PDB file of C-alpha atoms in Angstrom:
ATOM      1  CA  MET A1048    -243.548  28.839 -82.557  1.00  0.00           C
ATOM      2  CA  HIS A1049    -240.159  29.067 -80.991  1.00  0.00           C
ATOM      3  CA  ALA A1050    -236.391  28.597 -82.155  1.00  0.00           C
ATOM      4  CA  GLY A1051    -230.733  29.320 -82.795  1.00  0.00           C
ATOM      5  CA  ILE A1052    -226.939  28.421 -82.826  1.00  0.00           C
ATOM      6  CA  PRO A1053    -224.659  28.136 -80.172  1.00  0.00           C
ATOM      7  CA  THR A1054    -223.726  31.347 -78.494  1.00  0.00           C
ATOM      8  CA  THR A1055    -222.839  33.333 -81.610  1.00  0.00           C
ATOM      9  CA  ASP A1056    -224.696  36.656 -81.961  1.00  0.00           C
ATOM     10  CA  LEU A1057    -227.300  36.476 -84.463  1.00  0.00           C
ATOM     11  CA  PRO A1058    -227.892  39.923 -86.041  1.00  0.00           C
ATOM     12  CA  ILE A1059    -231.508  41.407 -85.712  1.00  0.00           C
ATOM     13  CA  ALA A1060    -232.921  43.325 -88.490  1.00  0.00           C
ATOM     14  CA  GLY A1061    -233.327  46.952 -87.703  1.00  0.00           C
ATOM     15  CA  PRO A1062    -236.570  48.682 -87.454  1.00  0.00           C
ATOM     16  CA  ARG A1063    -238.133  49.398 -90.931  1.00  0.00           C
ATOM     17  CA  PRO A1064    -239.538  52.483 -91.870  1.00  0.00           C
ATOM     18  CA  GLY A1065    -243.073  52.954 -92.694  1.00  0.00           C
ATOM     19  CA  ARG A1066    -244.696  51.297 -89.718  1.00  0.00           C
ATOM     20  CA  LEU A1067    -248.217  51.447 -91.256  1.00  0.00           C
ATOM     21  CA  ALA A1068    -247.554  50.395 -94.663  1.00  0.00           C
ATOM     22  CA  ARG A1069    -245.352  47.565 -93.467  1.00  0.00           C
ATOM     23  CA  THR A1070    -248.098  46.382 -91.017  1.00  0.00           C
ATOM     24  CA  ARG A1071    -250.562  46.216 -93.848  1.00  0.00           C
ATOM     25  CA  ARG A1072    -248.032  44.344 -95.969  1.00  0.00           C
ATOM     26  CA  GLU A1073    -247.569  41.875 -93.200  1.00  0.00           C
ATOM     27  CA  ALA A1074    -251.388  41.410 -92.730  1.00  0.00           C
ATOM     28  CA  LEU A1075    -251.803  40.618 -96.494  1.00  0.00           C
ATOM     29  CA  HIS A1076    -248.828  38.266 -96.450  1.00  0.00           C
ATOM     30  CA  ASP A1077    -250.202  36.504 -93.317  1.00  0.00           C
ATOM     31  CA  VAL A1078    -253.748  36.258 -94.855  1.00  0.00           C
ATOM     32  CA  LEU A1079    -252.146  34.620 -97.944  1.00  0.00           C
ATOM     33  CA  LEU A1080    -250.186  32.147 -95.746  1.00  0.00           C
ATOM     34  CA  GLY A1081    -253.574  31.257 -93.598  1.00  0.00           C
ATOM     35  CA  MET A1082    -255.250  30.616 -96.989  1.00  0.00           C
ATOM     36  CA  SER A1083    -252.439  28.407 -98.022  1.00  0.00           C
ATOM     37  CA  VAL A1084    -252.042  26.431 -94.930  1.00  0.00           C
ATOM     38  CA  GLY A1085    -255.862  26.121 -94.799  1.00  0.00           C
ATOM     39  CA  GLY A1086    -256.031  24.668 -98.129  1.00  0.00           C
ATOM     40  CA  TRP A1087    -253.400  22.063 -97.106  1.00  0.00           C
ATOM     41  CA  ALA A1088    -255.827  21.052 -94.422  1.00  0.00           C
ATOM     42  CA  VAL A1089    -258.799  20.780 -96.538  1.00  0.00           C
ATOM     43  CA  MET A1090    -257.020  18.958 -99.478  1.00  0.00           C
ATOM     44  CA  GLY A1091    -255.029  16.737 -97.184  1.00  0.00           C
ATOM     45  CA  PHE A1092    -258.405  15.458 -96.136  1.00  0.00           C
ATOM     46  CA  VAL A1093    -260.533  15.546 -99.399  1.00  0.00           C
ATOM     47  CA  GLN A1094    -257.628  13.970-101.502  1.00  0.00           C
ATOM     48  CA  ALA A1095    -256.565  11.103 -99.010  1.00  0.00           C
ATOM     49  CA  VAL A1096    -257.600   7.642 -99.894  1.00  0.00           C
ATOM     50  CA  PRO A1097    -260.839   6.503 -98.098  1.00  0.00           C
ATOM     51  CA  ALA A1098    -258.884   4.118 -95.865  1.00  0.00           C
ATOM     52  CA  GLU A1099    -256.507   7.098 -94.646  1.00  0.00           C
ATOM     53  CA  ARG A1100    -259.178   9.843 -94.452  1.00  0.00           C
ATOM     54  CA  PHE A1101    -260.292   9.052 -90.858  1.00  0.00           C
ATOM     55  CA  THR A1102    -257.171   7.819 -89.496  1.00  0.00           C
ATOM     56  CA  PRO A1103    -255.776   9.566 -86.339  1.00  0.00           C
ATOM     57  CA  ALA A1104    -252.660  10.657 -88.100  1.00  0.00           C
ATOM     58  CA  ARG A1105    -254.510  12.170 -91.081  1.00  0.00           C
ATOM     59  CA  LEU A1106    -257.011  13.882 -88.716  1.00  0.00           C
ATOM     60  CA  THR A1107    -254.697  15.411 -86.566  1.00  0.00           C
ATOM     61  CA  VAL A1108    -252.442  16.602 -89.273  1.00  0.00           C
ATOM     62  CA  CYS A1109    -255.440  18.490 -90.978  1.00  0.00           C
ATOM     63  CA  ALA A1110    -256.354  19.748 -87.365  1.00  0.00           C
ATOM     64  CA  LEU A1111    -252.862  21.059 -87.055  1.00  0.00           C
ATOM     65  CA  ASN A1112    -252.919  22.748 -90.314  1.00  0.00           C
ATOM     66  CA  ALA A1113    -256.138  24.363 -89.625  1.00  0.00           C
ATOM     67  CA  CYS A1114    -255.128  25.724 -86.382  1.00  0.00           C
ATOM     68  CA  VAL A1115    -251.709  27.237 -88.022  1.00  0.00           C
ATOM     69  CA  ALA A1116    -254.143  28.682 -90.730  1.00  0.00           C
ATOM     70  CA  VAL A1117    -256.187  30.683 -88.055  1.00  0.00           C
ATOM     71  CA  LEU A1118    -253.353  31.828 -86.172  1.00  0.00           C
ATOM     72  CA  PHE A1119    -251.431  33.215 -89.306  1.00  0.00           C
ATOM     73  CA  VAL A1120    -254.238  35.372 -89.733  1.00  0.00           C
ATOM     74  CA  ALA A1121    -254.779  36.676 -86.225  1.00  0.00           C
ATOM     75  CA  ARG A1122    -251.264  37.097 -85.065  1.00  0.00           C
ATOM     76  CA  THR A1123    -249.744  40.248 -84.151  1.00  0.00           C
ATOM     77  CA  PRO A1124    -247.274  42.301 -86.189  1.00  0.00           C
ATOM     78  CA  VAL A1125    -243.415  41.213 -85.791  1.00  0.00           C
ATOM     79  CA  SER A1126    -241.305  43.587 -83.825  1.00  0.00           C
ATOM     80  CA  ALA A1127    -237.935  41.907 -84.621  1.00  0.00           C
ATOM     81  CA  MET A1128    -236.494  39.214 -86.858  1.00  0.00           C
ATOM     82  CA  VAL A1129    -233.197  37.421 -87.120  1.00  0.00           C
ATOM     83  CA  SER A1130    -231.043  37.649 -90.247  1.00  0.00           C
ATOM     84  CA  PRO A1131    -231.774  35.645 -93.244  1.00  0.00           C
ATOM     85  CA  ALA A1132    -228.739  33.389 -92.257  1.00  0.00           C
ATOM     86  CA  ALA A1133    -230.134  32.849 -88.829  1.00  0.00           C
ATOM     87  CA  LEU A1134    -233.555  32.050 -90.339  1.00  0.00           C
ATOM     88  CA  ALA A1135    -232.123  29.228 -92.343  1.00  0.00           C
ATOM     89  CA  THR A1136    -231.818  27.433 -88.910  1.00  0.00           C
ATOM     90  CA  ALA A1137    -235.481  26.641 -89.035  1.00  0.00           C
ATOM     91  CA  LEU A1138    -235.264  24.904 -92.564  1.00  0.00           C
ATOM     92  CA  PRO A1139    -233.672  21.479 -91.538  1.00  0.00           C
ATOM     93  CA  SER A1140    -236.578  20.850 -88.820  1.00  0.00           C
ATOM     94  CA  MET A1141    -239.307  21.928 -91.227  1.00  0.00           C
ATOM     95  CA  LEU A1142    -237.961  19.560 -93.965  1.00  0.00           C
ATOM     96  CA  LEU A1143    -237.442  16.701 -91.729  1.00  0.00           C
ATOM     97  CA  GLY A1144    -241.169  16.907 -90.560  1.00  0.00           C
ATOM     98  CA  ALA A1145    -242.383  16.717 -94.247  1.00  0.00           C
ATOM     99  CA  ALA A1146    -240.050  13.943 -95.103  1.00  0.00           C
ATOM    100  CA  ALA A1147    -240.947  11.974 -92.203  1.00  0.00           C
ATOM    101  CA  LEU A1148    -244.578  12.029 -93.071  1.00  0.00           C
ATOM    102  CA  ARG A1149    -243.496  11.091 -96.845  1.00  0.00           C
ATOM    103  CA  LEU A1150    -241.294   8.179 -95.805  1.00  0.00           C
ATOM    104  CA  ALA A1151    -243.646   6.745 -93.387  1.00  0.00           C
ATOM    105  CA  PRO A1152    -246.099   3.902 -94.286  1.00  0.00           C
ATOM    106  CA  SER A1153    -249.695   4.803 -94.904  1.00  0.00           C
ATOM    107  CA  PRO A1154    -251.306   5.854 -91.793  1.00  0.00           C
ATOM    108  CA  ALA A1155    -253.967   3.175 -92.120  1.00  0.00           C
ATOM    109  CA  ALA A1156    -251.210   0.551 -91.711  1.00  0.00           C
ATOM    110  CA  TRP A1157    -249.798   2.241 -88.562  1.00  0.00           C
ATOM    111  CA  ALA A1158    -249.792   0.159 -85.398  1.00  0.00           C
ATOM    112  CA  TRP A1159    -251.431   1.837 -82.234  1.00  0.00           C
ATOM    113  CA  PRO A1160    -248.386   3.002 -80.551  1.00  0.00           C
ATOM    114  CA  ALA A1161    -247.279   5.065 -83.631  1.00  0.00           C
ATOM    115  CA  SER A1162    -250.697   6.589 -83.968  1.00  0.00           C
ATOM    116  CA  ALA A1163    -250.869   7.198 -80.103  1.00  0.00           C
ATOM    117  CA  LEU A1164    -247.328   8.829 -80.221  1.00  0.00           C
ATOM    118  CA  PHE A1165    -248.274  10.822 -83.148  1.00  0.00           C
ATOM    119  CA  VAL A1166    -251.541  12.269 -82.008  1.00  0.00           C
ATOM    120  CA  GLY A1167    -250.128  12.843 -78.469  1.00  0.00           C
ATOM    121  CA  GLY A1168    -247.489  15.097 -80.131  1.00  0.00           C
ATOM    122  CA  ALA A1169    -250.100  16.862 -82.385  1.00  0.00           C
ATOM    123  CA  VAL A1170    -252.386  17.526 -79.358  1.00  0.00           C
ATOM    124  CA  LEU A1171    -249.293  19.111 -77.399  1.00  0.00           C
ATOM    125  CA  ALA A1172    -248.323  21.274 -80.710  1.00  0.00           C
ATOM    126  CA  VAL A1173    -251.916  22.361 -81.002  1.00  0.00           C
ATOM    127  CA  ALA A1174    -252.068  23.213 -77.259  1.00  0.00           C
ATOM    128  CA  ALA A1175    -249.022  25.266 -77.367  1.00  0.00           C
ATOM    129  CA  LEU A1176    -250.206  27.220 -80.663  1.00  0.00           C
ATOM    130  CA  LEU A1177    -253.475  27.893 -79.029  1.00  0.00           C
ATOM    131  CA  THR A1178    -251.611  29.062 -75.937  1.00  0.00           C
ATOM    132  CA  LEU A1179    -249.285  31.474 -78.082  1.00  0.00           C
ATOM    133  CA  GLY A1180    -252.365  32.754 -79.725  1.00  0.00           C
ATOM    134  CA  ARG A1181    -251.751  36.060 -81.461  1.00  0.00           C
ATOM    135  CA  SER A1182    -247.866  35.651 -80.612  1.00  0.00           C
ATOM    136  CA  PHE A1183    -247.658  32.679 -83.150  1.00  0.00           C
ATOM    137  CA  ALA A1184    -244.578  32.930 -85.175  1.00  0.00           C
ATOM    138  CA  PHE A1185    -243.650  30.213 -87.808  1.00  0.00           C
ATOM    139  CA  LEU A1186    -240.000  31.441 -88.195  1.00  0.00           C
ATOM    140  CA  PRO A1187    -237.701  33.004 -85.440  1.00  0.00           C
ATOM    141  CA  ALA A1188    -239.266  36.524 -84.743  1.00  0.00           C
ATOM    142  CA  ARG A1189    -240.026  38.493 -81.699  1.00  0.00           C
ATOM    143  CA  ARG A1190    -243.719  38.998 -80.669  1.00  0.00           C
ATOM    144  CA  PRO A1191    -245.120  39.441 -77.099  1.00  0.00           C
ATOM    145  CA  ALA A1192    -243.917  36.819 -74.652  1.00  0.00           C
ATOM    146  CA  VAL A1193    -246.345  33.908 -73.496  1.00  0.00           C
ATOM    147  CA  THR A1194    -245.422  32.056 -70.377  1.00  0.00           C
ATOM    148  CA  ARG A1195    -248.773  30.618 -69.278  1.00  0.00           C
ATOM    149  CA  GLY A1196    -250.184  26.843 -69.998  1.00  0.00           C
ATOM    150  CA  VAL A1197    -247.931  24.288 -71.452  1.00  0.00           C
ATOM    151  CA  TYR A1198    -245.220  27.062 -71.528  1.00  0.00           C
ATOM    152  CA  ARG A1199    -244.867  26.787 -67.584  1.00  0.00           C
ATOM    153  CA  VAL A1200    -243.584  23.180 -68.180  1.00  0.00           C
ATOM    154  CA  VAL A1201    -241.050  23.658 -71.057  1.00  0.00           C
ATOM    155  CA  ARG A1202    -239.908  26.594 -73.136  1.00  0.00           C
ATOM    156  CA  HIS A1203    -240.739  25.132 -76.468  1.00  0.00           C
ATOM    157  CA  PRO A1204    -243.754  22.676 -76.204  1.00  0.00           C
ATOM    158  CA  ALA A1205    -244.701  23.256 -79.901  1.00  0.00           C
ATOM    159  CA  TYR A1206    -241.309  21.745 -80.879  1.00  0.00           C
ATOM    160  CA  ALA A1207    -241.646  19.111 -78.340  1.00  0.00           C
ATOM    161  CA  GLY A1208    -244.949  17.912 -79.868  1.00  0.00           C
ATOM    162  CA  GLU A1209    -243.392  18.255 -83.492  1.00  0.00           C
ATOM    163  CA  LEU A1210    -240.515  16.030 -82.341  1.00  0.00           C
ATOM    164  CA  MET A1211    -242.710  13.513 -81.256  1.00  0.00           C
ATOM    165  CA  MET A1212    -244.801  13.373 -84.516  1.00  0.00           C
ATOM    166  CA  VAL A1213    -241.249  12.971 -86.200  1.00  0.00           C
ATOM    167  CA  VAL A1214    -240.514  10.037 -83.883  1.00  0.00           C
ATOM    168  CA  ALA A1215    -243.840   8.597 -84.279  1.00  0.00           C
ATOM    169  CA  CYS A1216    -243.373   8.367 -88.059  1.00  0.00           C
ATOM    170  CA  GLY A1217    -240.338   6.258 -87.357  1.00  0.00           C
ATOM    171  CA  VAL A1218    -242.036   4.120 -84.966  1.00  0.00           C
ATOM    172  CA  ALA A1219    -244.600   3.290 -87.866  1.00  0.00           C
ATOM    173  CA  VAL A1220    -241.681   1.700 -89.678  1.00  0.00           C
ATOM    174  CA  GLY A1221    -239.655   0.001 -87.085  1.00  0.00           C
ATOM    175  CA  VAL A1222    -237.590   0.403 -83.912  1.00  0.00           C
ATOM    176  CA  THR A1223    -234.209   1.348 -85.681  1.00  0.00           C
ATOM    177  CA  GLU A1224    -236.134   3.999 -87.903  1.00  0.00           C
ATOM    178  CA  ALA A1225    -237.765   5.365 -84.633  1.00  0.00           C
ATOM    179  CA  LEU A1226    -234.239   5.920 -82.885  1.00  0.00           C
ATOM    180  CA  VAL A1227    -232.924   7.414 -86.252  1.00  0.00           C
ATOM    181  CA  ALA A1228    -235.806   9.858 -86.377  1.00  0.00           C
ATOM    182  CA  ALA A1229    -235.566  10.823 -82.703  1.00  0.00           C
ATOM    183  CA  PHE A1230    -231.852  11.702 -83.221  1.00  0.00           C
ATOM    184  CA  ALA A1231    -232.350  13.362 -86.639  1.00  0.00           C
ATOM    185  CA  GLY A1232    -235.251  15.301 -85.041  1.00  0.00           C
ATOM    186  CA  ALA A1233    -233.440  16.506 -82.269  1.00  0.00           C
ATOM    187  CA  LEU A1234    -230.294  17.397 -84.199  1.00  0.00           C
ATOM    188  CA  ALA A1235    -232.467  19.599 -86.411  1.00  0.00           C
ATOM    189  CA  LEU A1236    -234.337  21.298 -83.539  1.00  0.00           C
ATOM    190  CA  VAL A1237    -231.241  22.389 -81.595  1.00  0.00           C
ATOM    191  CA  PRO A1238    -229.903  25.078 -83.942  1.00  0.00           C
ATOM    192  CA  ARG A1239    -233.730  26.264 -84.510  1.00  0.00           C
ATOM    193  CA  ILE A1240    -234.397  26.686 -80.776  1.00  0.00           C
ATOM    194  CA  LEU A1241    -230.860  28.324 -80.024  1.00  0.00           C
ATOM    195  CA  ALA A1242    -231.553  30.945 -82.830  1.00  0.00           C
ATOM    196  CA  GLU A1243    -234.982  31.741 -81.433  1.00  0.00           C
ATOM    197  CA  GLU A1244    -233.974  32.076 -78.075  1.00  0.00           C
ATOM    198  CA  GLN A1245    -230.981  34.304 -78.919  1.00  0.00           C
ATOM    199  CA  LEU A1246    -233.538  36.817 -80.506  1.00  0.00           C
ATOM    200  CA  LEU A1247    -235.939  36.379 -77.487  1.00  0.00           C
ATOM    201  CA  SER A1248    -233.311  37.109 -75.001  1.00  0.00           C
ATOM    202  CA  THR A1249    -233.487  40.872 -76.042  1.00  0.00           C
ATOM    203  CA  ASP A1250    -236.975  40.920 -74.536  1.00  0.00           C
ATOM    204  CA  PRO A1251    -236.661  41.384 -70.633  1.00  0.00           C
ATOM    205  CA  SER A1252    -239.904  39.790 -69.960  1.00  0.00           C
ATOM    206  CA  TRP A1253    -238.777  36.520 -71.936  1.00  0.00           C
ATOM    207  CA  ARG A1254    -235.501  36.686 -69.875  1.00  0.00           C
ATOM    208  CA  ALA A1255    -237.444  36.518 -66.679  1.00  0.00           C
ATOM    209  CA  TYR A1256    -239.455  33.636 -68.108  1.00  0.00           C
ATOM    210  CA  ARG A1257    -236.422  31.980 -68.977  1.00  0.00           C
ATOM    211  CA  ALA A1258    -234.984  32.020 -65.494  1.00  0.00           C
ATOM    212  CA  GLU A1259    -238.158  30.432 -64.359  1.00  0.00           C
ATOM    213  CA  THR A1260    -238.993  27.838 -66.702  1.00  0.00           C
ATOM    214  CA  ARG A1261    -235.442  25.841 -66.993  1.00  0.00           C
ATOM    215  CA  TRP A1262    -236.136  23.223 -69.579  1.00  0.00           C
ATOM    216  CA  ARG A1263    -236.432  23.767 -73.336  1.00  0.00           C
ATOM    217  CA  ILE A1264    -238.021  20.593 -74.797  1.00  0.00           C
ATOM    218  CA  LEU A1265    -237.806  17.635 -72.028  1.00  0.00           C
ATOM    219  CA  PRO A1266    -237.698  18.314 -68.156  1.00  0.00           C
ATOM    220  CA  GLY A1267    -234.759  16.709 -66.870  1.00  0.00           C
ATOM    221  CA  LEU A1268    -232.816  16.540 -70.023  1.00  0.00           C
ATOM    222  CA  TRP A1269    -232.708  19.615 -72.286  1.00  0.00           C
TER     223      TRP A1269
END
């Protein structure tokens, strides 16, 4: 996935010695992450109460987790990462997504507009992740640039899908909550996106892609 803070230079960790050993550690780390997220996909379905198990929201969360699990195992080694301080910019949006799901009512009680928006966001996120393929990243990191598919429309389609899912959780509660969710979601994503773009801008191919694809999240707005 993609992510920053306004116009400040974000230090990138320098190359680490022992490329082969590092890659092996990364591979083991990614396998463990994949197994963990895959476990969430299975347990999220198995442990759900019967009334929730086959709801659109529950099924799409399980599918999204399963997709992430596979990509963790298959992704390429990272070539550069931002500093730990910059990595922290990803935390607010990650925590907000988890909080939105927990604060929303049972998926079985969602009205169809909330379910439709949630599924639409999940489908967009999965399409973006599958397009990224082996370039998938959970935290701001530099891997081979991807410019095809949904990435021709906006630079961060996975985050756009994530924001739609957060807003859907608000819609499931009420109009005011939907507006709050939209504002909070956008506020949390902006620094994450800017931090990632700061790192990706060191890649000439990504700079060329940025010049061709103007919008980050929503065409015509930002």
